[in-house]
mmCIF file of C-alpha atoms in Angstrom:
data_model
loop_
_atom_site.group_PDB
_atom_site.id
_atom_site.type_symbol
_atom_site.label_atom_id
_atom_site.label_comp_id
_atom_site.label_asym_id
_atom_site.label_seq_id
_atom_site.Cartn_x
_atom_site.Cartn_y
_atom_site.Cartn_z
ATOM 1 C CA MET A 1 25.835 16.878 89.023
ATOM 2 C CA ARG A 2 29.637 18.281 88.678
ATOM 3 C CA ARG A 3 31.314 20.169 86.152
ATOM 4 C CA GLY A 4 33.096 18.047 83.562
ATOM 5 C CA CYS A 5 29.956 15.659 84.252
ATOM 6 C CA LEU A 6 28.803 15.434 80.237
ATOM 7 C CA SER A 7 30.351 13.430 77.777
ATOM 8 C CA THR A 8 29.990 12.668 74.225
ATOM 9 C CA ALA A 9 30.195 9.495 72.326
ATOM 10 C CA ARG A 10 29.034 7.432 69.336
ATOM 11 C CA SER A 11 26.445 4.840 69.771
ATOM 12 C CA GLU A 12 27.870 1.048 69.213
ATOM 13 C CA ASP A 13 26.974 1.427 65.574
ATOM 14 C CA GLY A 14 28.710 4.648 65.020
ATOM 15 C CA LEU A 15 25.358 6.113 63.608
ATOM 16 C CA ILE A 16 23.689 7.919 66.482
ATOM 17 C CA GLU A 17 25.790 10.467 68.842
ATOM 18 C CA ARG A 18 25.053 9.766 72.511
ATOM 19 C CA HIS A 19 25.365 12.745 75.391
ATOM 20 C CA ARG A 20 26.334 10.825 78.630
ATOM 21 C CA VAL A 21 25.635 12.633 81.952
ATOM 22 C CA ARG A 22 27.245 11.432 84.789
ATOM 23 C CA SER A 23 25.915 12.173 88.318
ATOM 24 C CA THR A 24 25.212 11.252 92.085
ATOM 25 C CA LEU A 25 22.055 10.194 93.240
ATOM 26 C CA TYR A 26 20.947 10.711 97.057
ATOM 27 C CA LYS A 27 17.226 10.098 96.639
ATOM 28 C CA SER A 28 16.428 6.793 98.736
ATOM 29 C CA ARG A 29 20.252 6.315 98.962
ATOM 30 C CA LEU A 30 23.045 6.174 101.606
ATOM 31 C CA SER A 31 24.257 9.230 102.594
ATOM 32 C CA THR A 32 27.175 8.934 100.247
ATOM 33 C CA GLY A 33 25.208 8.907 97.194
ATOM 34 C CA GLU A 34 25.139 6.560 94.090
ATOM 35 C CA VAL A 35 27.160 7.233 90.825
ATOM 36 C CA ALA A 36 24.820 6.803 87.983
ATOM 37 C CA SER A 37 24.972 7.344 84.347
ATOM 38 C CA TRP A 38 22.211 8.865 82.071
ATOM 39 C CA VAL A 39 21.601 8.953 78.431
ATOM 40 C CA THR A 40 20.104 12.498 77.603
ATOM 41 C CA ILE A 41 19.352 14.621 73.877
ATOM 42 C CA GLU A 42 21.146 17.470 72.387
ATOM 43 C CA PRO A 43 19.314 20.355 74.001
ATOM 44 C CA VAL A 44 20.040 18.915 77.606
ATOM 45 C CA ALA A 45 24.074 18.623 76.670
ATOM 46 C CA ASP A 46 23.623 22.498 75.635
ATOM 47 C CA ALA A 47 21.944 23.281 78.910
ATOM 48 C CA ILE A 48 24.421 21.713 80.699
ATOM 49 C CA ALA A 49 27.175 23.381 79.084
ATOM 50 C CA VAL A 50 25.266 27.069 79.600
ATOM 51 C CA LEU A 51 25.314 25.872 83.332
ATOM 52 C CA GLU A 52 28.876 25.331 83.555
ATOM 53 C CA ARG A 53 29.612 29.113 82.336
ATOM 54 C CA LEU A 54 27.006 30.324 84.554
ATOM 55 C CA SER A 55 27.693 28.227 88.164
ATOM 56 C CA ASP A 56 31.001 29.035 87.524
ATOM 57 C CA SER A 57 32.054 32.111 89.931
ATOM 58 C CA ALA A 58 29.143 30.953 92.127
ATOM 59 C CA ALA A 59 30.939 27.352 92.525
ATOM 60 C CA ARG A 60 34.503 28.837 92.977
ATOM 61 C CA ALA A 61 33.654 31.000 95.723
ATOM 62 C CA THR A 62 32.098 28.330 97.919
ATOM 63 C CA GLY A 63 34.978 26.274 96.878
ATOM 64 C CA ASN A 64 33.340 23.171 95.182
ATOM 65 C CA ASP A 65 32.225 21.998 91.707
ATOM 66 C CA THR A 66 28.677 21.722 91.763
ATOM 67 C CA LEU A 67 26.825 22.769 89.070
ATOM 68 C CA TRP A 68 23.910 23.731 91.292
ATOM 69 C CA PRO A 69 25.541 26.608 93.529
ATOM 70 C CA VAL A 70 23.150 29.192 94.707
ATOM 71 C CA LEU A 71 23.818 32.196 92.573
ATOM 72 C CA ARG A 72 22.967 35.075 94.870
ATOM 73 C CA ARG A 73 24.295 34.303 98.325
ATOM 74 C CA SER A 74 22.854 36.015 101.460
ATOM 75 C CA ALA A 75 22.908 35.028 104.862
ATOM 76 C CA VAL A 76 19.831 32.838 104.777
ATOM 77 C CA THR A 77 20.654 30.847 101.916
ATOM 78 C CA THR A 78 22.700 27.358 101.675
ATOM 79 C CA ALA A 79 25.570 26.627 99.188
ATOM 80 C CA HIS A 80 23.996 23.846 97.391
ATOM 81 C CA LEU A 81 20.754 24.877 95.378
ATOM 82 C CA SER A 82 19.168 21.553 96.157
ATOM 83 C CA SER A 83 18.029 22.534 99.850
ATOM 84 C CA GLU A 84 17.392 26.196 98.535
ATOM 85 C CA VAL A 85 14.733 25.855 95.131
ATOM 86 C CA VAL A 86 11.980 25.370 96.717
ATOM 87 C CA ARG A 87 12.385 28.876 99.025
ATOM 88 C CA GLN A 88 13.286 30.329 95.690
ATOM 89 C CA LEU A 89 10.639 29.306 93.748
ATOM 90 C CA ASN A 90 8.201 30.420 96.133
ATOM 91 C CA ALA A 91 10.138 33.441 96.405
ATOM 92 C CA PHE A 92 9.386 33.987 92.624
ATOM 93 C CA ARG A 93 5.947 33.461 93.084
ATOM 94 C CA ASP A 94 5.452 36.223 95.618
ATOM 95 C CA HIS A 95 7.574 38.452 93.364
ATOM 96 C CA LEU A 96 5.110 37.614 90.428
ATOM 97 C CA ASN A 97 2.436 38.044 92.461
ATOM 98 C CA ALA A 98 3.485 41.614 93.997
ATOM 99 C CA ALA A 99 4.354 42.995 90.577
ATOM 100 C CA PHE A 100 1.703 41.815 88.471
ATOM 101 C CA GLY A 101 -1.096 40.455 90.200
ATOM 102 C CA GLU A 102 -3.878 42.173 92.543
ATOM 103 C CA ALA A 103 -4.477 41.245 96.173
ATOM 104 C CA ASP A 104 -7.810 39.106 95.074
ATOM 105 C CA ILE A 105 -6.417 38.230 91.772
ATOM 106 C CA PRO A 106 -3.086 36.667 91.726
ATOM 107 C CA VAL A 107 -1.067 35.746 88.939
ATOM 108 C CA VAL A 108 -0.282 32.527 90.535
ATOM 109 C CA PRO A 109 -3.750 30.930 91.161
ATOM 110 C CA SER A 110 -4.113 30.219 95.106
ATOM 111 C CA GLY A 111 -4.210 26.824 96.692
ATOM 112 C CA PRO A 112 -7.765 25.173 97.339
ATOM 113 C CA ASP A 113 -7.341 26.562 100.678
ATOM 114 C CA GLY A 114 -7.160 30.046 99.717
ATOM 115 C CA LYS A 115 -3.268 30.436 100.579
ATOM 116 C CA PRO A 116 -0.496 31.075 98.045
ATOM 117 C CA TRP A 117 -0.172 27.496 95.879
ATOM 118 C CA ARG A 118 3.514 26.096 97.720
ATOM 119 C CA ILE A 119 5.774 25.344 94.617
ATOM 120 C CA THR A 120 8.010 21.910 94.976
ATOM 121 C CA THR A 121 10.382 20.353 92.525
ATOM 122 C CA ARG A 122 8.156 17.284 92.842
ATOM 123 C CA GLN A 123 5.195 19.171 90.598
ATOM 124 C CA PHE A 124 7.819 20.024 87.690
ATOM 125 C CA ARG A 125 8.856 16.167 87.549
ATOM 126 C CA ARG A 126 5.201 15.002 87.207
ATOM 127 C CA THR A 127 4.703 17.645 84.396
ATOM 128 C CA ILE A 128 7.553 16.450 82.625
ATOM 129 C CA ALA A 129 6.120 12.726 83.004
ATOM 130 C CA TRP A 130 2.800 13.978 81.470
ATOM 131 C CA HIS A 131 4.658 15.422 78.376
ATOM 132 C CA ILE A 132 6.665 12.717 77.827
ATOM 133 C CA ALA A 133 3.694 10.416 77.769
ATOM 134 C CA ASN A 134 1.174 12.448 76.032
ATOM 135 C CA ARG A 135 0.867 13.558 72.515
ATOM 136 C CA PRO A 136 -0.071 16.978 71.792
ATOM 137 C CA PHE A 137 1.330 17.478 68.130
ATOM 138 C CA GLY A 138 3.515 19.538 68.724
ATOM 139 C CA THR A 139 7.804 20.283 68.118
ATOM 140 C CA VAL A 140 8.573 17.907 71.198
ATOM 141 C CA ALA A 141 5.861 15.370 70.704
ATOM 142 C CA GLY A 142 7.171 14.556 66.996
ATOM 143 C CA MET A 143 10.574 14.109 68.687
ATOM 144 C CA ILE A 144 9.213 11.750 70.960
ATOM 145 C CA HIS A 145 7.094 9.806 68.117
ATOM 146 C CA TYR A 146 9.361 9.165 66.320
ATOM 147 C CA LYS A 147 11.897 8.347 69.102
ATOM 148 C CA HIS A 148 14.657 10.759 69.096
ATOM 149 C CA ALA A 149 14.045 12.161 72.723
ATOM 150 C CA SER A 150 11.885 9.211 74.095
ATOM 151 C CA VAL A 151 14.513 6.535 73.366
ATOM 152 C CA ALA A 152 17.405 8.699 74.931
ATOM 153 C CA ALA A 153 15.463 9.793 78.055
ATOM 154 C CA PHE A 154 14.044 5.960 78.679
ATOM 155 C CA GLU A 155 17.738 4.392 77.764
ATOM 156 C CA GLY A 156 19.370 6.553 80.824
ATOM 157 C CA TYR A 157 16.242 6.263 83.197
ATOM 158 C CA ALA A 158 16.271 2.266 82.439
ATOM 159 C CA GLY A 159 19.612 2.188 83.162
ATOM 160 C CA THR A 160 21.281 2.434 86.685
ATOM 161 C CA SER A 161 18.489 4.906 88.143
ATOM 162 C CA ALA A 162 16.055 3.448 90.345
ATOM 163 C CA SER A 163 14.200 7.162 90.828
ATOM 164 C CA GLY A 164 10.896 5.648 89.801
ATOM 165 C CA PHE A 165 10.275 8.264 86.789
ATOM 166 C CA ARG A 166 9.960 5.783 84.724
ATOM 167 C CA ALA A 167 7.099 4.291 86.326
ATOM 168 C CA GLU A 168 5.671 7.708 86.626
ATOM 169 C CA VAL A 169 5.964 8.067 83.067
ATOM 170 C CA GLU A 170 4.224 5.023 82.515
ATOM 171 C CA ALA A 171 1.270 5.791 84.521
ATOM 172 C CA GLN A 172 0.828 9.442 82.693
ATOM 173 C CA ARG A 173 0.935 7.188 79.350
ATOM 174 C CA ARG A 174 -1.843 4.997 80.448
ATOM 175 C CA LEU A 175 -3.866 8.105 81.561
ATOM 176 C CA GLY A 176 -3.473 9.707 78.527
ATOM 177 C CA GLN A 177 -4.169 6.615 76.751
ATOM 178 C CA LEU A 178 -7.849 6.338 78.335
ATOM 179 C CA ASP A 179 -7.980 10.234 77.928
ATOM 180 C CA ASP A 180 -7.636 9.786 74.049
ATOM 181 C CA LEU A 181 -9.902 7.064 73.959
ATOM 182 C CA LEU A 182 -12.620 8.874 75.929
ATOM 183 C CA ASP A 183 -12.093 11.739 73.272
ATOM 184 C CA TYR A 184 -13.244 8.909 70.649
ATOM 185 C CA PHE A 185 -16.119 8.001 72.421
ATOM 186 C CA ASP A 186 -17.574 11.467 72.388
ATOM 187 C CA ARG A 187 -16.890 12.211 69.101
ATOM 188 C CA ARG A 188 -18.414 8.703 68.276
ATOM 189 C CA GLN A 189 -21.602 9.818 69.914
ATOM 190 C CA GLY A 190 -21.585 12.764 68.450
ATOM 191 C CA GLY A 191 -22.261 11.096 65.130
ATOM 192 C CA ALA A 192 -18.331 11.185 64.077
ATOM 193 C CA SER A 193 -17.248 7.921 61.892
ATOM 194 C CA LEU A 194 -14.092 6.243 61.520
ATOM 195 C CA SER A 195 -12.025 5.040 58.520
ATOM 196 C CA GLY A 196 -8.899 3.008 58.466
ATOM 197 C CA PRO A 197 -8.705 -0.701 58.539
ATOM 198 C CA ALA A 198 -9.557 -1.000 62.203
ATOM 199 C CA GLY A 199 -11.949 1.564 61.945
ATOM 200 C CA PRO A 200 -15.348 -0.391 62.242
ATOM 201 C CA ARG A 201 -13.575 -2.630 65.056
ATOM 202 C CA ILE A 202 -13.177 0.477 67.195
ATOM 203 C CA GLU A 203 -16.549 2.020 66.271
ATOM 204 C CA ARG A 204 -18.406 -1.366 67.337
ATOM 205 C CA ALA A 205 -16.309 -1.239 70.712
ATOM 206 C CA LEU A 206 -17.367 2.594 71.399
ATOM 207 C CA ASP A 207 -21.012 1.821 70.338
ATOM 208 C CA ASP A 208 -21.310 -1.146 72.552
ATOM 209 C CA ALA A 209 -19.894 0.689 75.542
ATOM 210 C CA ALA A 210 -22.641 2.993 74.748
ATOM 211 C CA ALA A 211 -25.212 0.983 74.517
ATOM 212 C CA ARG A 212 -24.308 -0.522 78.049
ATOM 213 C CA LEU A 213 -23.995 2.459 79.426
ATOM 214 C CA GLY A 214 -27.587 3.748 78.562
ATOM 215 C CA PRO A 215 -29.087 6.656 77.535
ATOM 216 C CA LEU A 216 -28.020 10.377 78.842
ATOM 217 C CA PRO A 217 -28.110 11.545 81.017
ATOM 218 C CA ALA A 218 -26.682 8.200 83.141
ATOM 219 C CA MET A 219 -23.769 8.592 80.119
ATOM 220 C CA ILE A 220 -22.862 11.803 81.784
ATOM 221 C CA ALA A 221 -22.981 10.776 85.245
ATOM 222 C CA ASP A 222 -21.140 7.527 85.074
ATOM 223 C CA ARG A 223 -17.846 8.672 83.598
ATOM 224 C CA ALA A 224 -15.747 6.295 85.856
ATOM 225 C CA ARG A 225 -17.479 3.075 84.812
ATOM 226 C CA LEU A 226 -17.204 4.152 81.055
ATOM 227 C CA ARG A 227 -13.398 4.554 82.042
ATOM 228 C CA VAL A 228 -13.110 1.333 83.127
ATOM 229 C CA MET A 229 -15.146 -0.161 80.260
ATOM 230 C CA LEU A 230 -13.020 0.895 78.055
ATOM 231 C CA ALA A 231 -9.691 0.269 79.734
ATOM 232 C CA SER A 232 -8.721 -2.977 77.677
ATOM 233 C CA VAL A 233 -8.950 -0.978 74.618
ATOM 234 C CA ALA A 234 -6.967 2.271 75.582
ATOM 235 C CA ARG A 235 -4.109 0.052 76.720
ATOM 236 C CA THR A 236 -3.655 -0.781 72.915
ATOM 237 C CA LEU A 237 -4.151 2.697 71.449
ATOM 238 C CA HIS A 238 -0.784 4.723 70.036
ATOM 239 C CA VAL A 239 -1.400 7.821 68.709
ATOM 240 C CA GLY A 240 0.127 8.742 65.301
ATOM 241 C CA PRO A 241 -0.003 11.736 62.973
ATOM 242 C CA LEU A 242 -1.403 9.479 60.219
ATOM 243 C CA ALA A 243 -3.442 7.381 62.057
ATOM 244 C CA ASP A 244 -3.751 5.751 65.602
ATOM 245 C CA GLY A 245 -2.811 2.165 66.101
ATOM 246 C CA PHE A 246 -5.158 0.052 68.631
ATOM 247 C CA PHE A 247 -2.119 -2.269 68.797
ATOM 248 C CA ASP A 248 -2.475 -6.064 68.226
ATOM 249 C CA PRO A 249 1.002 -7.543 68.040
ATOM 250 C CA ALA A 250 -0.140 -10.872 65.819
ATOM 251 C CA THR A 251 -1.598 -8.445 63.204
ATOM 252 C CA ALA A 252 0.506 -5.256 63.096
ATOM 253 C CA LEU A 253 2.395 -4.963 59.825
ATOM 254 C CA CYS A 254 5.005 -3.014 61.223
ATOM 255 C CA LEU A 255 6.198 -6.186 63.502
ATOM 256 C CA LYS A 256 6.204 -8.075 60.014
ATOM 257 C CA ARG A 257 9.198 -5.789 58.653
ATOM 258 C CA VAL A 258 11.591 -6.335 61.004
ATOM 259 C CA THR A 259 12.637 -8.077 64.206
ATOM 260 C CA PRO A 260 11.790 -5.357 67.028
ATOM 261 C CA PRO A 261 13.567 -5.675 70.438
ATOM 262 C CA ASP A 262 10.234 -5.297 72.103
ATOM 263 C CA PRO A 263 7.223 -6.886 70.229
ATOM 264 C CA ARG A 264 5.051 -5.374 72.741
ATOM 265 C CA HIS A 265 5.228 -1.910 71.050
ATOM 266 C CA PRO A 266 4.453 -0.921 67.546
ATOM 267 C CA LEU A 267 7.037 0.361 65.192
ATOM 268 C CA THR A 268 5.355 3.711 64.551
ATOM 269 C CA THR A 269 7.684 5.149 61.671
ATOM 270 C CA LEU A 270 6.930 1.691 60.061
ATOM 271 C CA CYS A 271 3.120 2.246 60.151
ATOM 272 C CA GLU A 272 0.925 1.564 57.244
ATOM 273 C CA PRO A 273 -2.114 3.421 58.033
ATOM 274 C CA THR A 274 -3.908 2.483 55.083
ATOM 275 C CA ARG A 275 -3.290 -1.219 55.085
ATOM 276 C CA CYS A 276 -2.344 -2.222 58.697
ATOM 277 C CA PRO A 277 -5.359 -3.985 60.637
ATOM 278 C CA ASN A 278 -4.501 -1.972 63.374
ATOM 279 C CA ALA A 279 -4.806 1.384 61.996
ATOM 280 C CA CYS A 280 -7.449 3.843 62.738
ATOM 281 C CA ILE A 281 -8.207 7.028 60.993
ATOM 282 C CA ALA A 282 -9.755 10.147 62.517
ATOM 283 C CA ALA A 283 -11.205 13.501 61.559
ATOM 284 C CA ARG A 284 -8.339 15.267 63.249
ATOM 285 C CA HIS A 285 -5.970 13.120 60.828
ATOM 286 C CA ARG A 286 -7.104 14.749 57.823
ATOM 287 C CA PRO A 287 -5.132 17.658 57.731
ATOM 288 C CA ALA A 288 -1.617 15.954 57.970
ATOM 289 C CA TRP A 289 -3.375 13.650 55.178
ATOM 290 C CA GLU A 290 -4.004 17.107 53.088
ATOM 291 C CA LYS A 291 -0.424 18.181 53.537
ATOM 292 C CA ALA A 292 0.968 14.537 52.557
ATOM 293 C CA ALA A 293 -1.132 15.263 49.323
ATOM 294 C CA ALA A 294 -0.274 18.335 48.443
ATOM 295 C CA ASP A 295 3.280 17.928 49.113
ATOM 296 C CA ALA A 296 3.286 14.367 46.837
ATOM 297 C CA ARG A 297 1.540 16.760 44.365
ATOM 298 C CA ALA A 298 3.928 19.455 44.569
ATOM 299 C CA LEU A 299 6.939 16.993 43.909
ATOM 300 C CA ILE A 300 5.333 15.386 41.068
ATOM 301 C CA ALA A 301 4.835 18.756 39.082
ATOM 302 C CA ALA A 302 8.745 19.274 39.866
ATOM 303 C CA ILE A 303 9.797 16.104 38.990
ATOM 304 C CA ASP A 304 7.554 16.032 35.786
ATOM 305 C CA PRO A 305 5.993 19.395 35.134
ATOM 306 C CA PRO A 306 3.352 20.057 32.563
ATOM 307 C CA ALA A 307 3.901 20.878 28.648
ATOM 308 C CA PRO A 308 4.208 24.689 27.727
#
């Protein structure tokens, strides 16, 4: 990435502002690299603007226009951060352990061999993939759920890049789906019931898996077998704030409202959780329903206040 790599333009319909980054890819490429264009979101565009200001003096000192110069120069560093960042990360780990940890209790936990954990940039990439693919119902998850962040990120990664990042995101998403369904299974074994049009169907699938797995303690010991048994149901699971969708394109109401570009995925913003045969409502959705009901009551009171 070099200075001036960011551009901003409207989408073809003029409704959405797109931030586009132009960079050079080197991973799995020839030494000359390959020019690529990425679509990203506004926080990233803001970060690039800050990075341009932060790296200005260091880049000029080395006579190049990279956005990733090493800011603090010394005899042991190189000019570009790509070959220096791992060393800097692990030096920061040592600083944290020395400043805030103890000899036998480091701030950054040691590896399984008892030696200091070696931090690499690949670990951050996998962490990002996990957060894109999973849904902790936080602010970022809400952006992803409503396609503000994921469309931009996927539009970029699915374009000229062959980095393999999209495949990592999809792999993490599948693992997240299984984890979510195992949570359904555990709550069902604890006596929880499901509602929504798809509730009875999912209850039968979970109860059938429990019956095939056998009684405790085999059920606890055979977690891997349970994941295999529930894999086909898990692949259809899409988590939502008001209901989770066990997606079947033949019956999904959201697909009947519009002609989607990819009918293999639900249009979650068009979900009708009380009517769609794919919708399943669990106990953890209750706070969202209660808030929606409270908002509706407040709106009615504001429109039609009670008589004095």
